[in-house]
Tab-separated table of C-alpha atoms in Angstrom:
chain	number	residue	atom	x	y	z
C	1	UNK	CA	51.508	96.636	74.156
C	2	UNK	CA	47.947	95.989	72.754
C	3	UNK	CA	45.394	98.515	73.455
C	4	UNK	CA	41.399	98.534	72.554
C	5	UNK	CA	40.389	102.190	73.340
C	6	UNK	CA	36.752	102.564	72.901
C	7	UNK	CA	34.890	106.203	72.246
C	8	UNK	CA	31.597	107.869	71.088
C	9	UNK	CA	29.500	106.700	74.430
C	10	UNK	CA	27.294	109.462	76.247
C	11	UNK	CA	23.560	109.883	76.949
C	12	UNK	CA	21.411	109.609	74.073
C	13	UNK	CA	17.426	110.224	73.839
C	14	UNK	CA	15.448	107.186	72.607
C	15	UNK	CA	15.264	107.320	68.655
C	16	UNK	CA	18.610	108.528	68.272
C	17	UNK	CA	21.476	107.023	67.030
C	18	UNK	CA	25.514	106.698	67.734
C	19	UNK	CA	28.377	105.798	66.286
C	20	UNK	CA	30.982	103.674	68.680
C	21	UNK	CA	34.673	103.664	67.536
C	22	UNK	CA	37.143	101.868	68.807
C	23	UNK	CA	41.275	102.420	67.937
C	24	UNK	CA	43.051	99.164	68.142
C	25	UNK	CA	47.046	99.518	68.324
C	26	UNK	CA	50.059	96.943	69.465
C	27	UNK	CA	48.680	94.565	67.187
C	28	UNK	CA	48.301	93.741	62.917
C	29	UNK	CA	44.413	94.846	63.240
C	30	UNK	CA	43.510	93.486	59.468
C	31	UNK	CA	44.868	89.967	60.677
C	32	UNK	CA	41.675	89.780	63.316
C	33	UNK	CA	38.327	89.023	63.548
C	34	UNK	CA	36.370	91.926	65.905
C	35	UNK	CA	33.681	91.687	67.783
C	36	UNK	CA	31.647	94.061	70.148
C	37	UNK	CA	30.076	92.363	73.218
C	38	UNK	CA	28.117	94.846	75.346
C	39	UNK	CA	27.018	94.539	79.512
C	40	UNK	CA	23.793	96.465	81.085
C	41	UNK	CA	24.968	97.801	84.097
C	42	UNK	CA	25.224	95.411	87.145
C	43	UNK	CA	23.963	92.620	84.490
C	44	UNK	CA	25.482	89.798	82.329
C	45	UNK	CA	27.542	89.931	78.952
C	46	UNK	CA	25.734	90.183	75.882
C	47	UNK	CA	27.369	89.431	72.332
C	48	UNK	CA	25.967	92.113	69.466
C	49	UNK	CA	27.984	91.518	66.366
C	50	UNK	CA	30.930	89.981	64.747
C	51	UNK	CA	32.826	91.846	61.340
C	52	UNK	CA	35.700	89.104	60.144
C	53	UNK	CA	39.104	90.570	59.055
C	54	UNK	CA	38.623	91.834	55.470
C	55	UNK	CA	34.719	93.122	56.360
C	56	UNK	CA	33.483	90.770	54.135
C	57	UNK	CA	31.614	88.664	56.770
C	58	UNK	CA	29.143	90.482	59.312
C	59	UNK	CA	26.837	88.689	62.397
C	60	UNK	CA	24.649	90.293	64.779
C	61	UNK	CA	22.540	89.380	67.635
C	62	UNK	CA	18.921	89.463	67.109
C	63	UNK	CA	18.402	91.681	69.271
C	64	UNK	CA	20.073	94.348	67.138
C	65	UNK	CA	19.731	93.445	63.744
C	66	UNK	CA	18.222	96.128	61.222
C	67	UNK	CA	19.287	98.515	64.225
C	68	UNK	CA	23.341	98.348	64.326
C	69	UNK	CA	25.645	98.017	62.095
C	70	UNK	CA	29.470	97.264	62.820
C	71	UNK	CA	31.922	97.909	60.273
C	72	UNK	CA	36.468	98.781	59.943
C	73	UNK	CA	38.778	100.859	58.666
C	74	UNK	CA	41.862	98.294	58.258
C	75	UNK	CA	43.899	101.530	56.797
C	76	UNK	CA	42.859	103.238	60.441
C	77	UNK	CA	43.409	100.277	62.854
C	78	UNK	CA	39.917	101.286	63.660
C	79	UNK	CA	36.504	99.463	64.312
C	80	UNK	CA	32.986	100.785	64.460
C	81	UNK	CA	29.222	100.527	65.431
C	82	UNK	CA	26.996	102.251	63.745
C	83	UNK	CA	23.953	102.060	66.508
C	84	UNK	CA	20.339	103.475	65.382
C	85	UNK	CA	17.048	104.037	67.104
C	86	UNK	CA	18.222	103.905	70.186
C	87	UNK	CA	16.115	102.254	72.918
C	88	UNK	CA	16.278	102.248	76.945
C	89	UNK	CA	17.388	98.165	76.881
C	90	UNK	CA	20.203	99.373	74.640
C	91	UNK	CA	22.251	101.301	77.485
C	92	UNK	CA	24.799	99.486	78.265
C	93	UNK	CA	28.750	99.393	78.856
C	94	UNK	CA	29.771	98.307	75.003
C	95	UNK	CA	32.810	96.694	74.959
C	96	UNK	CA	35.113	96.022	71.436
C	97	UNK	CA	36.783	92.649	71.551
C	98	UNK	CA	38.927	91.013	69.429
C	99	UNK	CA	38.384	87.133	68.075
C	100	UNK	CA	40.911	85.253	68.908
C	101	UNK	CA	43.156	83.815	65.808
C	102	UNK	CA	43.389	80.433	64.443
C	103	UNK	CA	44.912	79.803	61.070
C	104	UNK	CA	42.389	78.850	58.551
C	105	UNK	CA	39.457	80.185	60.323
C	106	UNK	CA	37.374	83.094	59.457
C	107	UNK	CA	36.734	83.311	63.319
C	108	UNK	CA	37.098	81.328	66.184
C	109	UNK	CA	34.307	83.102	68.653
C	110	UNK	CA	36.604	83.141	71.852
C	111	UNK	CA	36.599	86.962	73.318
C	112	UNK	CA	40.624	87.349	73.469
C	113	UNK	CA	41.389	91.154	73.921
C	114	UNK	CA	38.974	93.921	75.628
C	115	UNK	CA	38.883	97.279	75.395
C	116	UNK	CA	37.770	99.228	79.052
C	117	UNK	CA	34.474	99.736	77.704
C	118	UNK	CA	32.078	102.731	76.805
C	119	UNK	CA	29.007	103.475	78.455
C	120	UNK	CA	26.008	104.333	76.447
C	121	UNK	CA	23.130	105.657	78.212
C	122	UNK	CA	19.818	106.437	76.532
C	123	UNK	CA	17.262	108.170	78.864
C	124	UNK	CA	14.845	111.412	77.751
Z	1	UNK	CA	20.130	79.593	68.933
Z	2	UNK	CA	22.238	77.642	72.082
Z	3	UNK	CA	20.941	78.914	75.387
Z	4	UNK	CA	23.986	78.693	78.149
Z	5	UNK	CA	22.608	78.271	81.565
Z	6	UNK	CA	24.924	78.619	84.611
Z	7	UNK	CA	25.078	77.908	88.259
Z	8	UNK	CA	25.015	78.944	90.994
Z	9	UNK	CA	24.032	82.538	90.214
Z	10	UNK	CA	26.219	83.820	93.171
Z	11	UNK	CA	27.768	81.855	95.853
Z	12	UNK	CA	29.610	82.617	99.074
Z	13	UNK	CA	32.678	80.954	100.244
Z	14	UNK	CA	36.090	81.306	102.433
Z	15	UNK	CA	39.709	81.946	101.345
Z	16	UNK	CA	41.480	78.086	100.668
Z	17	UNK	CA	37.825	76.462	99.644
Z	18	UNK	CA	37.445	74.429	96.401
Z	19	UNK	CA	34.788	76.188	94.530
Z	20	UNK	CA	32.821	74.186	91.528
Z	21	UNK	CA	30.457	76.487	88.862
Z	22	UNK	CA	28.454	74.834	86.314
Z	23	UNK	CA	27.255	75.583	82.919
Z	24	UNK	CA	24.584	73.863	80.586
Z	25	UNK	CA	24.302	74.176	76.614
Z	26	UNK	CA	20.918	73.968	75.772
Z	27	UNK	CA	22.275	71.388	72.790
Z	28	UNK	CA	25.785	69.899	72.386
Z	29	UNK	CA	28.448	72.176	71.177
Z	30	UNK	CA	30.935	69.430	72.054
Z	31	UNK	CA	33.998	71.260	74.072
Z	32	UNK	CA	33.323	74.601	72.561
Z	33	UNK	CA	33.355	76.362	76.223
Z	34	UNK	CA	34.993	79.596	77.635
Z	35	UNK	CA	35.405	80.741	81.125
Z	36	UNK	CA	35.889	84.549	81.899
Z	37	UNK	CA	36.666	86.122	85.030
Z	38	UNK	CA	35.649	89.514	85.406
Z	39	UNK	CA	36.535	92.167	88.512
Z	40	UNK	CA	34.096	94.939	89.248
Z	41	UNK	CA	34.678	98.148	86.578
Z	42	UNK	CA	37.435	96.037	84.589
Z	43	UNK	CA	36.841	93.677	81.148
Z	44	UNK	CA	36.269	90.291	81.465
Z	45	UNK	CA	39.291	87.943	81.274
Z	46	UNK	CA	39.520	84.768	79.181
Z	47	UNK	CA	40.714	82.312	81.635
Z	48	UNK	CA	39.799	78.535	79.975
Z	49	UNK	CA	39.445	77.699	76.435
Z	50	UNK	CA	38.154	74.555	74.827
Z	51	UNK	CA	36.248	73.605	77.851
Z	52	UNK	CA	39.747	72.355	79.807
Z	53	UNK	CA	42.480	74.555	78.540
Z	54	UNK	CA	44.072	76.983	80.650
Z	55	UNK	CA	44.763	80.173	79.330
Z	56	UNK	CA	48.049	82.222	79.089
Z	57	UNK	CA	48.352	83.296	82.670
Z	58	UNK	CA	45.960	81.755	84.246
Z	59	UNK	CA	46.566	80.376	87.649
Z	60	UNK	CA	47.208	76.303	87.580
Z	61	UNK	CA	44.056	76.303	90.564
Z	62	UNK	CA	41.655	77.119	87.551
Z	63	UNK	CA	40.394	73.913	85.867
Z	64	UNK	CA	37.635	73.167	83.329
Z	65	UNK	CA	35.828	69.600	82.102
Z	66	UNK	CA	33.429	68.801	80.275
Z	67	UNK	CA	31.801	67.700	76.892
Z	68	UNK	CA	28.414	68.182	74.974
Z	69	UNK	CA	26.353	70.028	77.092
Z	70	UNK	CA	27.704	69.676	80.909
Z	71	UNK	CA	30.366	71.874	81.588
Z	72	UNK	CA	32.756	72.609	85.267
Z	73	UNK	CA	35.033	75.382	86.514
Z	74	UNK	CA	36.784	74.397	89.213
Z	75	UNK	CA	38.582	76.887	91.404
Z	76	UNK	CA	40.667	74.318	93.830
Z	77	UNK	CA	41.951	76.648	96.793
Z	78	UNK	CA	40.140	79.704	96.531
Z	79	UNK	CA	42.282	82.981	96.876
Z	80	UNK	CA	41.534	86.443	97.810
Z	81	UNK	CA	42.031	87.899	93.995
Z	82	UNK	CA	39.395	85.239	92.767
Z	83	UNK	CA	36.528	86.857	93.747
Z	84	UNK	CA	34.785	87.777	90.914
Z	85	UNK	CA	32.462	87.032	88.670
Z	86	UNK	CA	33.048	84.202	86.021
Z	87	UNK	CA	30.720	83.975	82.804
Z	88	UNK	CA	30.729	80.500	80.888
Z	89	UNK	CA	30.593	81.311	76.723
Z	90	UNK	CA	29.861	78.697	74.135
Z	91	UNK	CA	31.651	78.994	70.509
Z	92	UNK	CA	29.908	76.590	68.777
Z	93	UNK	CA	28.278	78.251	66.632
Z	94	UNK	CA	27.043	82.106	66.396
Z	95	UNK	CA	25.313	84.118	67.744
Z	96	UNK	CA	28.117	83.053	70.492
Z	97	UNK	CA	25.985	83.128	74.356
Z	98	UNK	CA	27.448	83.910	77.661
Z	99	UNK	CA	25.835	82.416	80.917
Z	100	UNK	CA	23.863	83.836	83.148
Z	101	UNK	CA	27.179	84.630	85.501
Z	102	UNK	CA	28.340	83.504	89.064
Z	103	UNK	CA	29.660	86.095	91.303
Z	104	UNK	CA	31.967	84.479	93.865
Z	105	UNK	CA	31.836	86.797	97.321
Z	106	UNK	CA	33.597	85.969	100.621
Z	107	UNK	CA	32.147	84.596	103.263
């Protein structure tokens, strides 16, 4: 079956910077659009950045931009963020999705298949 | 950027009610609207696409409307594994915003 498995969260000072994997199996992983959406804890969902199939196409939130980066490894099945200076609004459960597929379209923006989630916490 | 705004924020109600959340687009994005359910520690769940379309495996008592800006789920007899909370998501265009959320709680 299809499984998102998400890795790299922890507690981070402020100023410091992660990077968030996450292994996708089950499905043809080059074929999709990915997206990571994140959630403060006890809060709402919060979109941070699209990468489209081939990496050629990236969006972020505003929030982020300049700060994270999200990028793939279509030969590892495997999808990352790149997150720097970390702030305290940044902790969060980060979730990797993937975009649900239409033919002809780059992406569609519907959240199809999560991942469980990995909790980044940054506090000194 | 589209602003979604949903309501109620939380709501309580009994096991066999009709339940009715709405969500506003803060410009038209025509019927480019997505209902998740999510349960406490799991992923949210796509449950409506395209504003009215029922997802794979989505119970027939979840039902969506709307066009342009004025959106509805409808829950029509409220059962014990549908309390949750349900986030409205607009796919118009990027950067692609969730609601505020509704968390549905028993009375």
């Amino acid at each position: 079956q299809v499984q998102l498995v998400e890795s790299g969260g922890g507690v981070v000072q402020p100023g410091r910077s992660l990077r968030l994997s996450c292994a996708v199996s089950g499905l043809t992983f080059s074929h999709y659009a990915m997206h990571w959406v994140r959630q403060p804890p006890g809060k709402g969902l919060e979109w941070v950045a699209l990468i489209s199939f081939d990496g050629s196409n990236e969006h972020y939130a505003d929030s982020v931009k300049g700060r994270f980066t999200i990028s793939r490894d279509n030969s590892k099945n495997t999808l990352y963020l790149q997150i720097n200076s970390l702030r305290r609004e940044d902790t969060a459960v980060y979730y990797c999705v993937t975009d649900r597929l239409f033919p002809g379209d780059l992406f569609s923006l519907y959240f199809d298949l999560w991942g469980q989630g990995t909790l980044v916490t940054v506090s000194s | 950027d589209i602003q979604m705004t949903q309501s109620p924020s939380s709501l309580s109600a009994s096991v066999g009610d009709r339940v009715t959340i709405t969500c506003r687009a803060s410009q038209s994005i025509s019927s480019s609207l997505n209902w998740y359910q999510q349960k406490p520690g799991k992923a949210p769940n796509l449950l409506i696409h395209s504003a009215s379309t029922l997802d794979f495996g989505a119970p027939s008592r979840f039902s969506g409307s709307g066009s342009g800006t004025d959106f509805t789920l409808t829950i029509s007899s409220l059962q014990p594994e549908d309390f949750a909370t349900y986030f409205c998501q607009q796919s118009y265009s990027t950067p692609p915003a969730f609601g505020g959320g509704t968390k549905v709680e028993i009375k």
